[in-house]
Short mmCIF file of C-alpha atoms in Angstrom, two decimals:
data_model
loop_
_atom_site.label_atom_id
_atom_site.label_comp_id
_atom_site.label_asym_id
_atom_site.label_seq_id
_atom_site.Cartn_x
_atom_site.Cartn_y
_atom_site.Cartn_z
CA UNK A 131 103.41 93.72 76.26
CA UNK A 132 102.23 91.70 73.46
CA UNK A 133 99.09 92.63 71.07
CA UNK A 134 96.49 90.83 72.98
CA UNK A 135 97.70 90.02 76.15
CA UNK A 136 95.89 92.56 78.89
CA UNK A 137 96.87 93.12 82.40
CA UNK A 138 93.84 91.70 84.39
CA UNK A 139 92.97 93.22 87.72
CA UNK A 140 91.48 91.52 90.60
CA UNK A 141 89.29 92.69 93.59
CA UNK A 142 91.07 93.04 96.90
CA UNK A 143 88.59 91.59 99.71
CA UNK A 144 89.62 90.80 103.32
CA UNK A 145 93.43 91.08 102.59
CA UNK A 146 93.16 88.70 99.32
CA UNK A 147 92.72 89.21 95.51
CA UNK A 148 89.51 88.19 94.53
CA UNK A 149 88.56 87.21 90.85
CA UNK A 150 85.59 88.36 89.08
CA UNK A 151 83.92 86.44 86.32
CA UNK A 152 83.22 89.63 84.46
CA UNK A 153 85.26 92.60 83.34
CA UNK A 154 85.32 96.10 81.49
CA UNK A 155 87.78 97.15 79.07
CA UNK A 156 90.31 99.92 80.26
CA UNK A 157 91.98 101.96 77.36
CA UNK A 158 95.26 103.42 76.80
CA UNK A 159 94.32 107.00 76.45
CA UNK A 160 97.70 107.68 74.29
CA UNK A 161 97.37 104.77 71.64
CA UNK A 162 93.02 104.13 72.01
CA UNK A 163 94.10 100.18 72.70
CA UNK A 164 92.69 98.01 75.37
CA UNK A 165 95.37 97.16 77.68
CA UNK A 166 93.76 96.47 80.83
CA UNK A 167 90.32 94.44 81.99
CA UNK A 168 89.22 95.60 84.95
CA UNK A 169 86.41 94.03 87.28
CA UNK A 170 83.01 94.64 86.68
CA UNK A 171 82.10 94.14 90.15
CA UNK A 172 78.24 94.39 91.41
CA UNK A 173 76.38 94.00 94.56
CA UNK A 174 77.72 90.50 95.57
CA UNK A 175 81.79 91.62 95.58
CA UNK A 176 80.78 95.21 97.19
CA UNK A 177 79.05 93.38 100.18
CA UNK A 178 81.66 90.85 100.21
CA UNK A 179 84.00 93.59 100.69
CA UNK A 180 81.94 95.81 103.40
CA UNK A 181 81.36 92.15 105.40
CA UNK A 182 85.50 92.23 105.50
CA UNK A 183 85.55 95.46 106.25
CA UNK A 184 83.22 95.15 109.41
CA UNK A 185 85.12 92.13 110.30
CA UNK A 186 88.11 93.87 110.76
CA UNK A 187 86.87 97.13 112.09
CA UNK A 188 86.70 96.27 115.98
CA UNK A 189 90.62 95.34 116.33
CA UNK A 190 91.26 98.16 113.84
CA UNK A 191 89.47 100.85 115.64
CA UNK A 192 90.81 99.45 118.98
CA UNK A 193 94.28 100.40 117.67
CA UNK A 194 96.29 103.41 119.34
CA UNK A 195 96.53 106.37 117.15
CA UNK A 196 100.03 105.44 117.09
CA UNK A 197 100.10 101.93 116.23
CA UNK A 198 97.90 103.21 113.10
CA UNK A 199 100.31 106.05 112.06
CA UNK A 200 102.78 103.30 111.60
CA UNK A 201 101.20 101.57 109.26
CA UNK A 202 100.41 104.40 107.07
CA UNK A 203 104.05 105.63 107.46
CA UNK A 204 104.99 102.04 106.27
CA UNK A 205 102.30 102.42 103.15
CA UNK A 206 104.26 105.69 102.65
CA UNK A 207 107.91 103.87 102.18
CA UNK A 208 106.66 101.31 99.85
CA UNK A 209 104.98 104.08 97.55
CA UNK A 210 108.50 106.03 97.56
CA UNK A 211 110.03 102.88 97.04
CA UNK A 212 108.23 102.03 94.05
CA UNK A 213 107.49 105.66 92.77
CA UNK A 214 108.97 105.27 89.29
CA UNK A 215 106.95 101.75 88.55
CA UNK A 216 103.66 103.73 89.74
CA UNK A 217 104.46 106.99 87.90
CA UNK A 218 104.92 104.64 84.53
CA UNK A 219 101.77 102.95 85.38
CA UNK A 220 99.85 106.11 86.08
CA UNK A 221 100.94 107.62 83.04
CA UNK A 222 99.74 104.72 80.55
CA UNK A 223 96.98 104.10 82.63
CA UNK A 224 95.37 107.63 82.73
CA UNK A 225 97.28 109.63 79.60
CA UNK A 226 98.94 112.44 81.79
CA UNK A 227 102.76 112.61 81.07
CA UNK A 228 105.09 110.58 83.31
CA UNK A 229 106.87 113.76 84.49
CA UNK A 230 103.70 114.87 86.13
CA UNK A 231 103.02 111.26 87.35
CA UNK A 232 106.84 111.55 88.99
CA UNK A 233 106.36 114.85 90.50
CA UNK A 234 102.93 115.36 91.59
CA UNK A 235 100.82 112.45 91.79
CA UNK A 236 103.00 109.54 93.01
CA UNK A 237 104.74 111.78 95.39
CA UNK A 238 101.26 113.21 96.94
CA UNK A 239 100.08 109.95 97.12
CA UNK A 240 103.06 108.99 100.00
CA UNK A 241 102.71 112.34 101.38
CA UNK A 242 98.91 111.82 101.59
CA UNK A 243 99.71 108.59 104.09
CA UNK A 244 102.69 110.72 106.01
CA UNK A 245 100.15 114.03 106.80
CA UNK A 246 97.34 112.08 108.03
CA UNK A 247 99.86 109.56 110.02
CA UNK A 248 100.79 112.74 111.83
CA UNK A 249 98.37 114.55 112.05
CA UNK A 250 95.93 111.88 113.89
CA UNK A 251 98.36 112.20 116.71
CA UNK A 252 97.47 115.74 117.45
CA UNK A 253 94.05 116.31 117.58
CA UNK A 254 92.42 117.53 120.77
CA UNK A 255 88.87 117.24 122.05
CA UNK A 256 86.81 120.01 124.19
CA UNK A 257 86.01 120.48 127.64
CA UNK A 258 83.30 122.49 130.05
CA UNK A 259 83.27 122.74 133.49
CA UNK A 260 79.85 123.38 134.99
CA UNK A 261 80.48 124.41 138.29
CA UNK A 262 77.18 125.30 139.54
CA UNK A 263 75.58 121.79 139.20
CA UNK A 264 79.16 120.22 139.75
CA UNK A 265 79.36 118.53 136.47
CA UNK A 266 82.32 118.14 133.92
CA UNK A 267 81.63 118.03 130.41
CA UNK A 268 83.98 116.30 127.62
CA UNK A 269 84.18 115.39 124.08
CA UNK A 270 85.20 112.26 122.58
CA UNK A 271 85.47 111.27 119.02
CA UNK A 272 85.01 107.67 117.64
CA UNK A 273 85.48 106.03 114.46
CA UNK A 274 82.08 106.10 112.25
CA UNK A 275 82.84 102.28 111.08
CA UNK A 276 82.98 101.26 107.31
CA UNK A 277 83.65 104.09 105.25
CA UNK A 278 82.56 104.01 101.40
CA UNK A 279 85.45 105.90 99.11
CA UNK A 280 84.67 106.52 95.67
CA UNK A 281 87.68 108.47 93.57
CA UNK A 282 87.45 109.65 90.30
CA UNK A 283 90.21 109.19 86.78
CA UNK A 284 91.56 112.47 86.88
CA UNK A 285 94.44 111.86 89.89
CA UNK A 286 93.84 108.50 90.50
CA UNK A 287 96.24 107.41 93.31
CA UNK A 288 96.51 110.86 94.59
CA UNK A 289 92.71 111.48 95.75
CA UNK A 290 92.11 107.53 96.72
CA UNK A 291 94.86 108.16 98.85
CA UNK A 292 93.45 111.49 99.80
CA UNK A 293 90.79 109.55 101.30
CA UNK A 294 92.01 106.37 102.77
CA UNK A 295 94.58 107.84 104.45
CA UNK A 296 92.76 109.43 106.98
CA UNK A 297 89.90 107.24 107.13
CA UNK A 298 91.98 104.29 108.45
CA UNK A 299 93.79 107.10 110.31
CA UNK A 300 90.74 107.86 112.40
CA UNK A 301 90.04 104.16 112.92
CA UNK A 302 87.82 103.16 110.20
CA UNK A 303 87.83 100.28 107.94
CA UNK A 304 87.30 101.14 104.14
CA UNK A 305 85.52 99.74 100.97
CA UNK A 306 87.22 102.03 98.50
CA UNK A 307 85.76 102.58 94.60
CA UNK A 308 88.22 103.87 92.20
CA UNK A 309 87.11 105.00 88.64
CA UNK A 310 86.81 101.93 86.23
CA UNK A 311 88.87 104.19 84.00
CA UNK A 312 91.65 104.59 86.05
CA UNK A 313 92.35 101.61 88.07
CA UNK A 314 95.62 100.07 87.74
CA UNK A 315 97.97 102.01 90.45
CA UNK A 316 94.79 101.19 93.24
CA UNK A 317 95.52 97.67 92.66
CA UNK A 318 99.00 97.73 92.47
CA UNK A 319 98.98 99.60 95.78
CA UNK A 320 96.91 96.51 97.23
CA UNK A 321 100.22 94.40 96.48
CA UNK A 322 102.02 97.08 98.75
CA UNK A 323 99.51 96.37 101.44
CA UNK A 324 100.10 92.69 101.34
CA UNK A 325 103.72 93.37 101.06
CA UNK A 326 103.61 95.67 104.26
CA UNK A 327 101.99 92.61 106.10
CA UNK A 328 104.57 90.01 104.97
CA UNK A 329 107.50 92.42 106.00
CA UNK A 330 106.25 93.11 109.03
CA UNK A 331 105.62 89.64 110.14
CA UNK A 332 109.37 88.52 108.91
CA UNK A 333 110.40 91.64 111.25
CA UNK A 334 108.64 90.54 114.05
CA UNK A 335 109.88 87.06 114.06
CA UNK A 336 113.70 88.28 114.05
CA UNK A 337 112.56 90.31 117.36
CA UNK A 338 113.69 93.59 115.67
CA UNK A 339 111.67 96.60 116.85
CA UNK A 340 108.87 95.33 118.91
CA UNK A 341 106.35 97.89 117.66
CA UNK A 342 107.04 97.08 114.17
CA UNK A 343 104.25 94.27 114.58
CA UNK A 344 101.96 96.93 114.26
CA UNK A 345 103.06 98.32 110.84
CA UNK A 346 101.07 95.67 108.30
CA UNK A 347 97.61 96.43 107.26
CA UNK A 348 95.54 93.72 108.78
CA UNK A 349 92.98 91.79 106.51
CA UNK A 350 89.84 93.88 105.61
CA UNK A 351 90.88 97.10 107.16
CA UNK A 352 91.14 98.23 103.13
CA UNK A 353 89.23 96.33 100.32
CA UNK A 354 88.74 97.95 97.00
CA UNK A 355 86.15 96.88 94.66
CA UNK A 356 86.60 97.88 90.92
CA UNK A 357 83.46 98.38 88.27
CA UNK A 358 81.43 100.71 87.27
CA UNK A 359 79.75 103.61 89.18
CA UNK A 360 76.30 102.68 88.41
CA UNK A 361 76.89 98.92 89.62
CA UNK A 362 79.50 98.54 91.93
CA UNK A 363 79.80 102.60 92.86
CA UNK A 364 75.90 101.94 93.34
CA UNK A 365 75.95 98.75 95.21
CA UNK A 366 78.19 100.70 97.80
CA UNK A 367 76.20 104.17 98.38
CA UNK A 368 72.91 101.86 98.94
CA UNK A 369 74.93 99.22 101.01
CA UNK A 370 72.92 99.73 104.87
CA UNK A 371 75.75 98.63 106.42
CA UNK A 372 78.37 101.99 105.14
CA UNK A 373 77.25 104.68 107.08
CA UNK A 374 79.66 106.98 105.25
CA UNK A 375 80.17 108.05 101.70
CA UNK A 376 83.18 110.24 100.61
CA UNK A 377 82.96 110.99 96.78
CA UNK A 378 84.89 112.93 94.73
CA UNK A 379 83.49 113.28 90.79
CA UNK A 380 80.39 114.96 89.12
CA UNK A 381 77.89 117.08 90.42
CA UNK A 382 75.16 114.80 88.28
CA UNK A 383 76.44 111.83 90.59
CA UNK A 384 76.49 113.42 93.54
CA UNK A 385 72.81 114.10 93.30
CA UNK A 386 72.22 110.49 92.45
CA UNK A 387 74.52 109.57 95.77
CA UNK A 388 72.66 112.34 98.35
CA UNK A 389 69.29 110.18 96.91
CA UNK A 390 70.50 107.10 97.00
CA UNK A 391 72.17 107.46 100.72
CA UNK A 392 69.03 109.76 102.09
CA UNK A 393 67.08 106.25 103.69
CA UNK A 394 70.13 105.71 105.31
CA UNK A 395 71.08 108.93 106.97
CA UNK A 396 74.77 109.05 105.58
CA UNK A 397 77.25 111.34 106.39
CA UNK A 398 78.38 112.89 103.09
CA UNK A 399 81.46 114.47 101.60
CA UNK A 400 81.19 115.41 98.04
CA UNK A 401 83.72 117.41 96.21
CA UNK A 402 82.28 118.10 92.98
CA UNK A 403 82.81 119.88 89.72
CA UNK A 404 84.01 123.89 88.99
CA UNK A 405 84.21 126.23 86.78
CA UNK A 406 87.18 128.22 88.34
CA UNK A 407 87.63 131.76 87.26
CA UNK A 408 91.05 134.11 87.73
CA UNK A 409 90.49 137.84 88.23
CA UNK A 410 93.38 139.55 86.64
CA UNK A 411 93.72 143.16 87.51
CA UNK A 412 95.27 145.65 86.17
CA UNK A 413 98.40 145.88 88.40
CA UNK A 414 99.02 142.34 88.18
CA UNK A 415 102.21 140.47 87.66
CA UNK A 416 101.51 139.19 83.93
CA UNK A 417 104.26 136.66 83.89
CA UNK A 418 103.42 135.02 86.63
CA UNK A 419 99.24 134.55 86.14
CA UNK A 420 100.15 133.12 82.39
CA UNK A 421 99.81 129.22 82.71
CA UNK A 422 96.50 127.62 84.25
CA UNK A 423 94.55 124.88 82.09
CA UNK A 424 94.51 121.24 82.20
CA UNK A 425 92.35 118.28 83.60
CA UNK A 426 92.12 119.12 86.88
CA UNK A 427 89.19 119.99 88.69
CA UNK A 428 90.75 123.28 90.31
CA UNK A 429 92.39 124.66 87.27
CA UNK A 430 91.34 128.02 85.80
CA UNK A 431 88.65 127.54 82.65
CA UNK A 432 87.59 131.34 83.01
CA UNK A 433 90.00 133.91 82.75
CA UNK A 434 88.83 137.65 83.71
CA UNK A 435 91.02 140.40 82.27
CA UNK A 436 90.91 143.84 83.52
CA UNK A 437 89.66 145.97 80.44
CA UNK A 438 93.50 148.03 80.03
CA UNK A 439 95.62 145.20 80.08
CA UNK A 440 93.55 142.49 78.25
CA UNK A 441 95.14 142.98 74.66
CA UNK A 442 98.62 142.65 76.49
CA UNK A 443 97.32 139.59 78.38
CA UNK A 444 95.45 137.73 75.59
CA UNK A 445 98.62 138.25 73.27
CA UNK A 446 100.87 136.82 76.21
CA UNK A 447 98.57 133.97 77.42
CA UNK A 448 98.05 132.83 73.75
CA UNK A 449 101.87 132.99 72.80
CA UNK A 450 102.60 130.39 76.31
CA UNK A 451 99.49 128.48 75.33
CA UNK A 452 100.99 127.62 71.91
CA UNK A 453 104.42 126.52 73.71
CA UNK A 454 102.80 124.04 76.03
CA UNK A 455 103.36 120.92 74.11
CA UNK A 456 100.95 117.93 74.11
CA UNK A 457 101.99 114.57 72.82
CA UNK A 458 103.13 111.35 73.82
CA UNK A 459 102.95 110.91 77.89
CA UNK A 460 106.63 109.34 77.89
CA UNK A 461 108.29 112.39 76.59
CA UNK A 462 109.39 114.79 78.92
CA UNK A 463 109.17 117.75 76.91
CA UNK A 464 105.69 117.36 76.48
CA UNK A 465 103.47 119.34 79.33
CA UNK A 466 99.89 117.48 77.93
CA UNK A 467 99.18 114.29 77.72
CA UNK A 468 95.99 112.25 76.70
CA UNK A 469 92.77 113.10 77.76
CA UNK A 470 91.20 110.08 79.62
CA UNK A 471 88.71 108.56 76.88
CA UNK A 472 87.35 108.90 73.85
CA UNK A 473 84.03 109.96 74.65
CA UNK A 474 85.38 112.77 76.91
CA UNK A 475 87.62 113.74 73.64
CA UNK A 476 84.69 114.36 71.84
CA UNK A 477 82.66 115.80 74.91
CA UNK A 478 85.55 118.46 75.22
CA UNK A 479 85.77 119.08 71.35
CA UNK A 480 81.88 119.85 71.13
CA UNK A 481 82.11 122.73 73.68
CA UNK A 482 85.11 124.46 71.44
CA UNK A 483 82.80 123.78 68.34
CA UNK A 484 80.16 125.10 70.02
CA UNK A 485 81.96 128.44 71.04
CA UNK A 486 82.52 128.79 67.55
CA UNK A 487 78.97 128.44 66.27
CA UNK A 488 78.54 131.14 68.92
CA UNK A 489 81.04 133.54 67.12
CA UNK A 490 83.89 133.36 69.50
CA UNK A 491 86.85 133.27 68.59
CA UNK A 492 89.67 130.22 68.95
CA UNK A 493 93.32 131.38 69.10
CA UNK A 494 95.05 128.36 69.18
CA UNK A 495 94.42 124.60 70.33
CA UNK A 496 91.66 123.01 68.50
CA UNK A 497 91.12 123.25 65.19
CA UNK A 498 94.20 125.02 64.49
CA UNK A 499 97.56 123.56 65.40
CA UNK A 500 96.72 119.54 65.15
CA UNK A 501 100.34 119.57 63.84
CA UNK A 502 102.00 119.83 66.70
CA UNK A 503 99.71 116.42 67.59
CA UNK A 504 101.23 113.06 67.93
CA UNK A 505 101.55 111.34 64.48
CA UNK A 506 102.29 107.75 65.24
CA UNK A 507 99.29 107.75 67.78
CA UNK A 508 96.51 108.73 66.06
CA UNK A 509 93.91 106.64 67.94
CA UNK A 510 95.44 108.60 71.31
CA UNK A 511 92.76 111.11 72.68
CA UNK A 512 95.25 114.10 72.23
CA UNK A 513 93.77 117.67 72.45
CA UNK A 514 96.25 120.67 72.17
CA UNK A 515 95.74 123.67 74.87
CA UNK A 516 92.72 125.75 73.36
CA UNK A 517 92.14 129.29 74.03
CA UNK A 518 88.74 131.25 73.31
CA UNK A 519 87.60 134.25 73.57
CA UNK A 520 84.72 136.43 73.09
CA UNK A 521 82.47 133.85 74.42
CA UNK A 522 79.04 135.29 76.05
CA UNK A 523 78.87 135.21 79.99
CA UNK A 524 75.42 132.76 79.32
CA UNK A 525 76.65 130.33 76.80
CA UNK A 526 77.30 126.74 77.79
CA UNK A 527 81.59 127.32 77.34
CA UNK A 528 81.30 129.69 79.96
CA UNK A 529 78.47 128.09 82.02
CA UNK A 530 79.66 124.32 82.51
CA UNK A 531 82.50 122.30 83.49
CA UNK A 532 84.39 121.12 80.25
CA UNK A 533 87.18 119.50 82.34
CA UNK A 534 90.19 119.69 79.51
CA UNK A 535 92.58 122.02 77.83
CA UNK A 536 90.22 124.73 77.34
CA UNK A 537 90.26 128.09 78.61
CA UNK A 538 87.98 131.43 78.17
CA UNK A 539 89.58 134.91 78.04
CA UNK A 540 87.01 137.41 79.11
CA UNK A 541 87.43 141.50 79.93
CA UNK A 542 86.12 143.33 82.63
CA UNK A 543 85.40 146.72 84.11
CA UNK A 544 86.23 147.27 87.49
CA UNK A 545 85.79 145.11 90.70
CA UNK A 546 82.44 144.64 91.22
CA UNK A 547 82.04 143.59 87.38
CA UNK A 548 84.75 141.17 87.77
CA UNK A 549 83.14 139.56 90.94
CA UNK A 550 79.93 139.17 89.36
CA UNK A 551 81.14 137.65 86.25
CA UNK A 552 83.27 135.28 88.69
CA UNK A 553 80.35 134.43 90.66
CA UNK A 554 77.79 134.21 87.89
CA UNK A 555 77.71 130.34 87.35
CA UNK A 556 76.77 127.37 89.60
CA UNK A 557 79.78 126.09 90.77
CA UNK A 558 81.87 127.48 93.84
CA UNK A 559 85.41 125.44 93.91
CA UNK A 560 88.22 127.47 93.62
CA UNK A 561 89.24 131.01 92.31
CA UNK A 562 92.62 132.84 91.48
CA UNK A 563 93.00 136.74 92.21
CA UNK A 564 95.94 138.23 90.63
CA UNK A 565 96.63 141.85 92.14
CA UNK A 566 99.66 143.99 93.83
CA UNK A 567 96.66 145.72 95.90
CA UNK A 568 96.26 143.97 99.42
CA UNK A 569 93.12 145.51 100.31
CA UNK A 570 91.73 144.81 96.98
CA UNK A 571 92.67 141.24 97.39
CA UNK A 572 90.98 140.88 100.77
CA UNK A 573 87.93 142.33 99.44
CA UNK A 574 87.69 140.17 96.38
CA UNK A 575 88.26 137.39 98.40
CA UNK A 576 85.81 137.50 100.60
CA UNK A 577 82.89 138.80 97.81
CA UNK A 578 84.14 135.10 95.78
CA UNK A 579 81.23 132.42 96.33
CA UNK A 580 83.91 129.71 96.35
CA UNK A 581 85.47 127.54 98.93
CA UNK A 582 89.55 128.40 98.19
CA UNK A 583 90.71 131.70 96.88
CA UNK A 584 94.38 131.84 95.76
CA UNK A 585 95.78 135.03 95.53
CA UNK A 586 99.00 135.61 93.36
CA UNK A 587 99.69 131.78 93.30
CA UNK A 588 98.14 128.66 92.54
CA UNK A 589 97.45 125.44 93.71
CA UNK A 590 99.59 126.05 96.99
CA UNK A 591 97.92 123.76 99.19
CA UNK A 592 98.36 123.17 102.77
CA UNK A 593 96.72 119.89 103.68
CA UNK A 594 95.90 121.15 107.62
CA UNK A 595 93.03 123.32 106.08
CA UNK A 596 89.81 122.90 104.72
CA UNK A 597 89.33 121.73 101.13
CA UNK A 598 85.94 121.62 99.22
CA UNK A 599 83.31 123.76 97.53
CA UNK A 600 80.37 125.93 97.38
CA UNK A 601 76.99 125.58 95.35
CA UNK A 602 77.27 123.06 93.44
CA UNK A 603 81.22 122.34 93.92
CA UNK A 604 80.50 120.40 96.93
CA UNK A 605 78.68 119.65 100.71
CA UNK A 606 81.49 119.39 103.42
CA UNK A 607 85.45 119.68 103.73
CA UNK A 608 88.25 117.38 104.25
CA UNK A 609 91.71 118.29 105.37
CA UNK A 610 93.65 118.19 108.40
CA UNK A 611 91.16 118.76 111.18
CA UNK A 612 88.08 118.60 108.95
CA UNK A 613 89.01 114.85 107.93
CA UNK A 614 89.21 113.82 110.80
CA UNK A 615 86.11 115.20 112.00
CA UNK A 616 84.24 113.93 108.96
CA UNK A 617 85.40 110.51 109.48
CA UNK A 618 84.75 110.17 113.15
CA UNK A 619 81.36 110.80 115.20
CA UNK A 620 81.66 113.31 118.26
CA UNK A 621 80.44 112.05 121.35
CA UNK A 622 79.94 114.38 124.63
CA UNK A 623 80.46 112.93 128.11
CA UNK A 624 78.73 114.33 131.28
CA UNK A 625 80.04 113.43 134.65
CA UNK A 626 78.30 114.78 137.87
CA UNK A 627 81.34 114.73 140.44
#
């Protein structure tokens, strides 16, 4: 791309790309240079999107689950057909490696559509007979209406499709607001929605496969408005005709969303921050529990190790972290790309500086092995995997979400102390337990105050099962049945016969 030639995004409203008069600079995290202009949308743009979604709702909600499933499967096909293009764009926009985007983000984005296309066909409702009064009771589930979806910058297309897919599968229409720092693949997906509609019309005109007439995305079913959370996001959350908000992001923003939406009694699903612990017991398989750092809210940022193996674990873990290469996202040898922004890089570095000032030991990473970082992209937001020990449980380094390639390692004595340390923060998203003792892992899993517990594994996800956190890590659950319940309202029908 020539210097000063920028990719200029447009909002997607009512099936059309709509220019915005004002834009926000979006930076390539690996170079620190502006490469994209994102719409700076506000109330006017959000309202236009909501009205388009409202207009599309009656027709879309009237379609059968099978007809809606065809649309989701078509979108999955198109994403898979453009996988490399999306992976390259996700990497440049977000800073992660192309390899990670190619093998995780984009395949999972397509799978989200496929999963919910299948899931929506297999839900059941309740029925109860009241013989003493001659009544039959049964439940039905109806789509809510216009769903407001706000997704974060760490897994841009992955988490956006995780929201869009169940929302439209259940019969809702949506207005989505991606992060202004990573909007490009959402904009690219809008092009695929237009392509799906064109290919459907062509197929229908040729008279092939009658049911294909339903595979296009009708105008207004999916609307995407780009911009700042403080403007576009706030307008969406506060819109009186958006009865439902699904948000993934920070706990601080979620508090504002809760307050802003309270006058309208909106349904909320809030997937928030984490400060996820791993408990490594003495009988664990150390070779399987070494690597868990990075810019994902589910990553392990606190590792508690039973004292008898603490020194051995720390030595092995630091050695592995030093081999975790950080550099230009296009290099397949690199495991870590760049952090999302200069401001975020400085925030993460500030936690390392705080740990040092409090007497902790930094074994590798920030301030130690900078020679391993890229030389030709000195303005990029790179940070090597950083391992710290000797951090007090009360320290902000141990209590606050850092959301970067930093993890703290600390010893414990006994099961009770391990659980107390793990539960000793305000977050409760995920935890990992490493032990060969079956009884121990069951006991510990029940006592941990987290929404997910992995045992002798990490990030194994069955999308049928609930996803969400406890305490300050969120409200509500999403997943196969849970997403369907969130994106629908249940109605009881009683018939006397």
